[in-house]
Amino acid sequence: MALPRPRTPRPRAPRLIRPVREPATVPPPLDGPWAPADRRLDAAETFPLPAGARGPEDVLVDPDGRVISGDEDGRLWWWPADAEPGTRPRLLAETDGRPLGIELDPTDGSLVICDAYRGLLRVTPDGAVRRLSGAGSPVHLADNATVAPDGTIYFTDSSDRFPVEHWRRDLLEHRPNGKVLAYQPGSGRTEVVVAGLYFPNGIALAPDGAALLVAETATHRLLRVGLPDGAVTVLADLPAYPDNLAAVGDGTYWIALPSPRRPIVERLLPHPRVRQLVALLPTAAQPRPARYGLVALVDGDGRVLRSLHGPTGRYPMITGVRQHHDQLWLGSLTGSAIARVPLD
């Protein structure tokens, strides 16, 4: 009988958060281009993970037509892009960690994986896994990546204090614990592009390579980060918490938004002591994301071009989104399946 493979140790979170007093904010309504007129996400087709597997946080379609996602037990799975709903996946690789963001390296066709426990990984088409920039300094919580034509990998390190399973504590602390990093494949060096961000999450490279778009989850903002200087410009204040970003290739970007903003969370900002106590409560007693499906298409200036909704939350907690031809593929941090909806 084969012995179970050893898993990367899961880091422990600080017991106490260090919140600071912030002014209260008010979530804007879902109106205008954010109005729930297009509710197709509630009719999404689903493709389940194997029994017991959960957390296909991101999704990618590779040049061979394989739809790739991961699970919280460190496995990478794939489905044919033309598969029928309900099709079960095949195993591609095991990272021994917790894969989050998945990107394609255009220089060699390999996959770049942001692993919450192992840092930045490379997975070749045959499933071999190699560690690039490990967890620990300067990488703590690798989350999402984008790869430049020269092979430079830009990726978010969402929090230098809290592991992925304690992301709520980071949002309650509401400090700039995150940064954007750049991995240079030639030298193997990882350098800081910009630090002092509030849970930076999704990231995508502009077509001209002069800037990055970054989704800042804790402050519900879409940022532009200039290259190589790291200058930050706020493009938009969003009505929902953003997660992964995916470039379409024409100067537009899909944003996965796991939940509309929660008023209770924003009313707690002026009360650091209360937030500290809330962080000690069991997860079930803390403010939780709304069960609502939402993705949006934006341009390079952060203007919303289109939003797709799932008000009943049939496919909830959408954290990954990827366009492939006339279809949109979705991933979920907490779900047990990936999903697909048509765009036409």
Short mmCIF file of C-alpha atoms in Angstrom, two decimals:
data_model
loop_
_atom_site.label_atom_id
_atom_site.label_comp_id
_atom_site.label_asym_id
_atom_site.label_seq_id
_atom_site.Cartn_x
_atom_site.Cartn_y
_atom_site.Cartn_z
CA MET A 1 0.00 0.00 0.00
CA ALA A 2 1.37 3.42 -0.96
CA LEU A 3 2.17 5.69 1.95
CA PRO A 4 0.55 9.16 2.01
CA ARG A 5 2.78 11.95 0.70
CA PRO A 6 4.07 14.40 3.35
CA ARG A 7 2.31 17.76 3.32
CA THR A 8 3.96 21.14 3.74
CA PRO A 9 3.42 22.31 7.35
CA ARG A 10 0.56 24.77 7.70
CA PRO A 11 1.75 28.03 9.31
CA ARG A 12 0.03 29.25 12.44
CA ALA A 13 -1.71 32.61 12.55
CA PRO A 14 -1.08 35.21 15.26
CA ARG A 15 -3.82 34.89 17.87
CA LEU A 16 -4.36 38.62 18.25
CA ILE A 17 -4.84 41.04 15.39
CA ARG A 18 -3.40 44.58 15.54
CA PRO A 19 -6.24 46.73 14.23
CA VAL A 20 -5.99 50.49 13.87
CA ARG A 21 -8.79 53.03 13.89
CA GLU A 22 -10.12 53.86 10.43
CA PRO A 23 -13.08 55.97 9.32
CA ALA A 24 -16.24 54.04 8.56
CA THR A 25 -17.15 53.58 4.90
CA VAL A 26 -20.48 52.88 3.21
CA PRO A 27 -20.83 50.28 0.43
CA PRO A 28 -22.30 51.72 -2.77
CA PRO A 29 -25.36 49.99 -4.24
CA LEU A 30 -25.23 47.56 -7.13
CA ASP A 31 -26.66 49.96 -9.69
CA GLY A 32 -25.69 51.50 -13.02
CA PRO A 33 -23.24 49.13 -14.76
CA TRP A 34 -23.30 47.02 -11.57
CA ALA A 35 -27.07 46.47 -11.66
CA PRO A 36 -28.04 42.76 -11.62
CA ALA A 37 -29.66 42.77 -15.05
CA ASP A 38 -27.66 39.80 -16.36
CA ARG A 39 -28.19 36.91 -13.95
CA ARG A 40 -26.67 34.10 -15.96
CA LEU A 41 -24.33 33.00 -13.17
CA ASP A 42 -27.27 31.33 -11.44
CA ALA A 43 -27.55 29.05 -14.49
CA ALA A 44 -23.85 28.11 -14.61
CA GLU A 45 -22.91 24.58 -15.66
CA THR A 46 -20.77 22.85 -13.04
CA PHE A 47 -17.88 20.38 -13.23
CA PRO A 48 -17.31 18.69 -9.86
CA LEU A 49 -14.02 17.89 -8.21
CA PRO A 50 -13.55 14.32 -7.00
CA ALA A 51 -15.59 13.37 -3.93
CA GLY A 52 -14.41 15.20 -0.82
CA ALA A 53 -12.24 17.74 -2.68
CA ARG A 54 -12.96 21.45 -2.27
CA GLY A 55 -11.62 24.88 -3.10
CA PRO A 56 -10.90 25.26 -6.85
CA GLU A 57 -9.79 28.85 -6.20
CA ASP A 58 -8.61 29.74 -9.71
CA VAL A 59 -9.10 28.37 -13.20
CA LEU A 60 -7.02 28.42 -16.40
CA VAL A 61 -7.45 27.08 -19.94
CA ASP A 62 -4.10 26.00 -21.41
CA PRO A 63 -3.13 25.85 -25.13
CA ASP A 64 -4.05 22.14 -25.23
CA GLY A 65 -7.64 22.93 -24.28
CA ARG A 66 -7.33 21.69 -20.71
CA VAL A 67 -9.27 23.56 -18.03
CA ILE A 68 -7.03 23.46 -14.95
CA SER A 69 -7.85 24.13 -11.31
CA GLY A 70 -6.65 23.06 -7.88
CA ASP A 71 -8.02 22.01 -4.51
CA GLU A 72 -7.23 22.70 -0.87
CA ASP A 73 -5.38 19.39 -0.52
CA GLY A 74 -2.67 20.42 -2.98
CA ARG A 75 -3.83 18.69 -6.15
CA LEU A 76 -4.17 20.12 -9.65
CA TRP A 77 -6.96 18.74 -11.88
CA TRP A 78 -7.96 19.20 -15.49
CA TRP A 79 -11.08 18.85 -17.66
CA PRO A 80 -11.43 19.13 -21.47
CA ALA A 81 -12.70 22.61 -22.36
CA ASP A 82 -15.50 21.01 -24.41
CA ALA A 83 -16.53 18.62 -21.62
CA GLU A 84 -20.17 18.03 -20.76
CA PRO A 85 -21.44 19.37 -17.41
CA GLY A 86 -20.81 16.90 -14.60
CA THR A 87 -17.60 15.53 -16.17
CA ARG A 88 -15.07 14.45 -13.55
CA PRO A 89 -11.46 15.67 -13.86
CA ARG A 90 -8.13 13.95 -14.29
CA LEU A 91 -5.19 14.47 -11.96
CA LEU A 92 -2.41 16.67 -13.35
CA ALA A 93 -0.02 17.18 -10.42
CA GLU A 94 0.32 17.47 -6.65
CA THR A 95 1.97 20.51 -5.08
CA ASP A 96 1.90 19.22 -1.46
CA GLY A 97 0.60 22.67 -0.52
CA ARG A 98 -2.48 24.72 -1.38
CA PRO A 99 -2.63 26.01 -4.99
CA LEU A 100 -4.33 29.38 -5.46
CA GLY A 101 -3.58 31.44 -8.61
CA ILE A 102 -2.74 29.54 -11.83
CA GLU A 103 -1.09 31.23 -14.84
CA LEU A 104 0.51 30.19 -18.12
CA ASP A 105 4.15 31.05 -18.81
CA PRO A 106 4.20 32.14 -22.48
CA THR A 107 7.92 31.48 -22.79
CA ASP A 108 7.71 27.69 -22.36
CA GLY A 109 4.06 26.68 -21.91
CA SER A 110 4.53 25.66 -18.28
CA LEU A 111 2.14 26.61 -15.47
CA VAL A 112 3.03 29.09 -12.75
CA ILE A 113 1.27 28.26 -9.49
CA CYS A 114 0.88 30.54 -6.48
CA ASP A 115 0.82 28.08 -3.59
CA ALA A 116 -0.34 29.43 -0.24
CA TYR A 117 2.16 27.27 1.68
CA ARG A 118 5.03 26.65 -0.75
CA GLY A 119 5.31 29.98 -2.55
CA LEU A 120 5.81 30.22 -6.30
CA LEU A 121 5.89 26.93 -8.25
CA ARG A 122 6.36 25.84 -11.85
CA VAL A 123 4.48 22.83 -13.23
CA THR A 124 5.53 21.37 -16.58
CA PRO A 125 2.97 19.77 -18.95
CA ASP A 126 3.88 16.29 -17.70
CA GLY A 127 2.99 17.27 -14.11
CA ALA A 128 6.49 17.77 -12.67
CA VAL A 129 6.56 20.42 -9.92
CA ARG A 130 9.51 22.72 -9.19
CA ARG A 131 9.73 25.38 -6.52
CA LEU A 132 10.80 28.84 -7.70
CA SER A 133 10.44 31.34 -4.86
CA GLY A 134 9.73 29.61 -1.58
CA ALA A 135 7.45 30.49 1.28
CA GLY A 136 9.04 32.59 4.01
CA SER A 137 10.94 35.81 3.43
CA PRO A 138 10.14 37.54 1.19
CA VAL A 139 7.14 35.31 0.29
CA HIS A 140 4.47 34.49 2.86
CA LEU A 141 1.13 34.09 1.05
CA ALA A 142 1.56 33.83 -2.72
CA ASP A 143 -1.88 34.43 -4.19
CA ASN A 144 -2.15 35.38 -7.88
CA ALA A 145 0.37 35.89 -10.72
CA THR A 146 0.86 37.27 -14.19
CA VAL A 147 3.77 36.44 -16.51
CA ALA A 148 5.46 38.98 -18.81
CA PRO A 149 6.63 38.02 -22.33
CA ASP A 150 10.24 37.93 -21.08
CA GLY A 151 9.31 35.40 -18.38
CA THR A 152 9.28 37.80 -15.41
CA ILE A 153 6.62 36.60 -12.96
CA TYR A 154 4.76 39.32 -11.07
CA PHE A 155 2.73 38.00 -8.16
CA THR A 156 0.90 39.13 -5.07
CA ASP A 157 1.98 38.26 -1.54
CA SER A 158 -1.33 39.00 0.16
CA SER A 159 -0.29 39.03 3.82
CA ASP A 160 2.96 38.80 5.71
CA ARG A 161 1.08 37.88 8.92
CA PHE A 162 -1.84 35.58 8.17
CA PRO A 163 -2.01 32.27 6.25
CA VAL A 164 -4.77 31.74 3.72
CA GLU A 165 -7.19 29.96 6.06
CA HIS A 166 -7.14 33.04 8.32
CA TRP A 167 -7.76 35.65 5.63
CA ARG A 168 -10.66 37.06 7.66
CA ARG A 169 -8.23 38.12 10.39
CA ASP A 170 -6.16 40.09 7.89
CA LEU A 171 -9.25 41.91 6.64
CA LEU A 172 -10.35 42.67 10.21
CA GLU A 173 -6.87 43.91 11.10
CA HIS A 174 -7.04 46.17 8.04
CA ARG A 175 -3.33 46.95 7.87
CA PRO A 176 -1.13 47.12 4.73
CA ASN A 177 0.41 43.67 5.21
CA GLY A 178 0.74 42.80 1.52
CA LYS A 179 2.99 43.49 -1.45
CA VAL A 180 3.62 42.79 -5.13
CA LEU A 181 6.77 40.83 -6.00
CA ALA A 182 8.69 40.11 -9.21
CA TYR A 183 10.52 36.83 -9.80
CA GLN A 184 13.33 36.96 -12.37
CA PRO A 185 13.80 33.49 -13.90
CA GLY A 186 17.33 34.22 -15.12
CA SER A 187 18.77 35.10 -11.72
CA GLY A 188 16.23 33.35 -9.52
CA ARG A 189 15.87 36.57 -7.54
CA THR A 190 12.57 37.78 -6.07
CA GLU A 191 12.28 41.55 -5.66
CA VAL A 192 9.64 43.84 -4.18
CA VAL A 193 7.75 45.93 -6.75
CA VAL A 194 5.57 47.72 -4.19
CA ALA A 195 4.77 47.10 -0.51
CA GLY A 196 2.18 48.49 1.90
CA LEU A 197 -0.93 47.12 0.19
CA TYR A 198 -4.17 45.96 1.84
CA PHE A 199 -4.46 42.25 0.94
CA PRO A 200 -3.41 42.54 -2.71
CA ASN A 201 -5.00 39.67 -4.56
CA GLY A 202 -5.62 39.50 -8.32
CA ILE A 203 -2.94 40.82 -10.67
CA ALA A 204 -2.69 41.26 -14.45
CA LEU A 205 -0.17 42.85 -16.81
CA ALA A 206 -1.23 45.70 -19.10
CA PRO A 207 -0.80 44.95 -22.84
CA ASP A 208 2.05 47.46 -23.18
CA GLY A 209 3.87 46.00 -20.16
CA ALA A 210 4.09 49.43 -18.51
CA ALA A 211 1.82 48.68 -15.55
CA LEU A 212 0.06 46.06 -13.50
CA LEU A 213 -3.59 46.03 -12.49
CA VAL A 214 -3.97 44.84 -8.89
CA ALA A 215 -7.13 44.03 -6.94
CA GLU A 216 -6.87 45.08 -3.29
CA THR A 217 -9.40 42.97 -1.42
CA ALA A 218 -9.47 44.63 2.01
CA THR A 219 -10.06 48.12 0.62
CA HIS A 220 -12.23 46.92 -2.32
CA ARG A 221 -10.08 48.90 -4.76
CA LEU A 222 -8.66 48.36 -8.22
CA LEU A 223 -5.10 49.73 -8.47
CA ARG A 224 -2.68 50.53 -11.26
CA VAL A 225 0.96 49.85 -10.34
CA GLY A 226 3.48 51.45 -12.67
CA LEU A 227 6.55 49.54 -13.87
CA PRO A 228 9.32 49.63 -12.97
CA ASP A 229 8.80 52.41 -10.36
CA GLY A 230 5.91 50.80 -8.45
CA ALA A 231 3.86 54.02 -8.39
CA VAL A 232 0.29 53.27 -7.26
CA THR A 233 -2.83 54.90 -8.71
CA VAL A 234 -6.34 54.08 -7.47
CA LEU A 235 -8.55 53.36 -10.49
CA ALA A 236 -11.82 52.40 -8.83
CA ASP A 237 -13.60 51.86 -5.52
CA LEU A 238 -15.66 48.71 -6.14
CA PRO A 239 -19.04 47.77 -4.62
CA ALA A 240 -17.75 44.25 -3.92
CA TYR A 241 -14.57 42.61 -2.63
CA PRO A 242 -12.30 41.73 -5.60
CA ASP A 243 -10.24 38.57 -5.90
CA ASN A 244 -8.44 37.20 -8.98
CA LEU A 245 -7.98 39.14 -12.22
CA ALA A 246 -7.63 37.72 -15.73
CA ALA A 247 -6.58 39.69 -18.80
CA VAL A 248 -8.64 39.05 -21.92
CA GLY A 249 -5.83 40.23 -24.21
CA ASP A 250 -7.54 43.27 -25.70
CA GLY A 251 -6.91 45.70 -22.84
CA THR A 252 -9.87 44.48 -20.78
CA TYR A 253 -9.89 42.35 -17.65
CA TRP A 254 -12.31 40.07 -15.84
CA ILE A 255 -12.53 40.48 -12.06
CA ALA A 256 -13.87 37.76 -9.76
CA LEU A 257 -15.81 39.30 -6.84
CA PRO A 258 -16.58 36.74 -4.11
CA SER A 259 -19.06 38.94 -2.27
CA PRO A 260 -20.71 42.35 -2.34
CA ARG A 261 -19.34 44.55 0.42
CA ARG A 262 -20.74 43.92 3.92
CA PRO A 263 -21.95 47.06 5.79
CA ILE A 264 -21.23 45.53 9.21
CA VAL A 265 -17.55 45.11 8.35
CA GLU A 266 -17.22 48.74 7.27
CA ARG A 267 -19.09 50.02 10.34
CA LEU A 268 -16.51 48.26 12.52
CA LEU A 269 -13.55 50.18 11.08
CA PRO A 270 -13.62 52.99 13.72
CA HIS A 271 -13.66 50.37 16.52
CA PRO A 272 -10.33 48.51 16.67
CA ARG A 273 -11.02 46.90 20.04
CA VAL A 274 -14.31 45.45 18.82
CA ARG A 275 -12.59 44.13 15.69
CA GLN A 276 -9.97 42.47 17.86
CA LEU A 277 -12.70 40.69 19.82
CA VAL A 278 -14.57 39.69 16.65
CA ALA A 279 -11.38 38.08 15.32
CA LEU A 280 -11.34 35.77 18.38
CA LEU A 281 -14.84 34.46 17.70
CA PRO A 282 -15.38 31.14 15.92
CA THR A 283 -15.42 31.57 12.15
CA ALA A 284 -19.15 30.84 12.02
CA ALA A 285 -19.81 33.81 14.33
CA GLN A 286 -17.72 36.30 12.35
CA PRO A 287 -19.06 38.43 9.48
CA ARG A 288 -19.16 36.22 6.42
CA PRO A 289 -19.29 36.83 2.66
CA ALA A 290 -22.71 37.14 1.10
CA ARG A 291 -23.88 34.14 -0.92
CA TYR A 292 -23.92 35.96 -4.24
CA GLY A 293 -22.21 35.31 -7.58
CA LEU A 294 -20.53 38.27 -9.26
CA VAL A 295 -17.89 38.92 -11.94
CA ALA A 296 -17.19 42.09 -13.91
CA LEU A 297 -15.36 43.13 -17.06
CA VAL A 298 -13.35 46.38 -16.80
CA ASP A 299 -11.02 48.35 -19.05
CA GLY A 300 -7.49 49.49 -18.26
CA ASP A 301 -8.82 52.59 -16.51
CA GLY A 302 -11.09 50.62 -14.20
CA ARG A 303 -14.33 51.49 -16.00
CA VAL A 304 -16.95 48.75 -15.73
CA LEU A 305 -18.02 47.45 -19.14
CA ARG A 306 -20.18 44.52 -18.05
CA SER A 307 -21.23 42.69 -14.89
CA LEU A 308 -22.66 39.19 -14.54
CA HIS A 309 -24.63 38.21 -11.46
CA GLY A 310 -25.93 35.19 -9.59
CA PRO A 311 -28.23 36.67 -6.90
CA THR A 312 -29.33 33.28 -5.54
CA GLY A 313 -25.70 32.23 -5.05
CA ARG A 314 -26.12 28.92 -6.88
CA TYR A 315 -22.37 29.13 -7.58
CA PRO A 316 -21.06 31.22 -4.63
CA MET A 317 -17.73 32.69 -3.51
CA ILE A 318 -16.36 33.19 -7.03
CA THR A 319 -12.62 33.80 -6.71
CA GLY A 320 -11.38 32.82 -10.18
CA VAL A 321 -12.56 33.85 -13.65
CA ARG A 322 -11.16 33.15 -17.12
CA GLN A 323 -12.49 33.83 -20.62
CA HIS A 324 -11.93 31.16 -23.25
CA HIS A 325 -13.44 31.99 -26.62
CA ASP A 326 -17.15 32.69 -25.98
CA GLN A 327 -17.24 31.02 -22.57
CA LEU A 328 -16.37 32.12 -19.06
CA TRP A 329 -14.88 29.65 -16.58
CA LEU A 330 -15.23 30.21 -12.83
CA GLY A 331 -13.46 29.01 -9.70
CA SER A 332 -14.48 29.18 -6.04
CA LEU A 333 -12.44 29.30 -2.83
CA THR A 334 -15.04 27.25 -0.94
CA GLY A 335 -16.89 25.33 -3.68
CA SER A 336 -16.59 21.71 -4.76
CA ALA A 337 -16.75 22.36 -8.53
CA ILE A 338 -15.64 24.75 -11.23
CA ALA A 339 -18.31 26.35 -13.43
CA ARG A 340 -18.92 27.55 -16.99
CA VAL A 341 -21.27 30.11 -18.52
CA PRO A 342 -21.66 31.27 -22.13
CA LEU A 343 -20.88 34.91 -22.92
CA ASP A 344 -22.94 35.42 -26.08
#
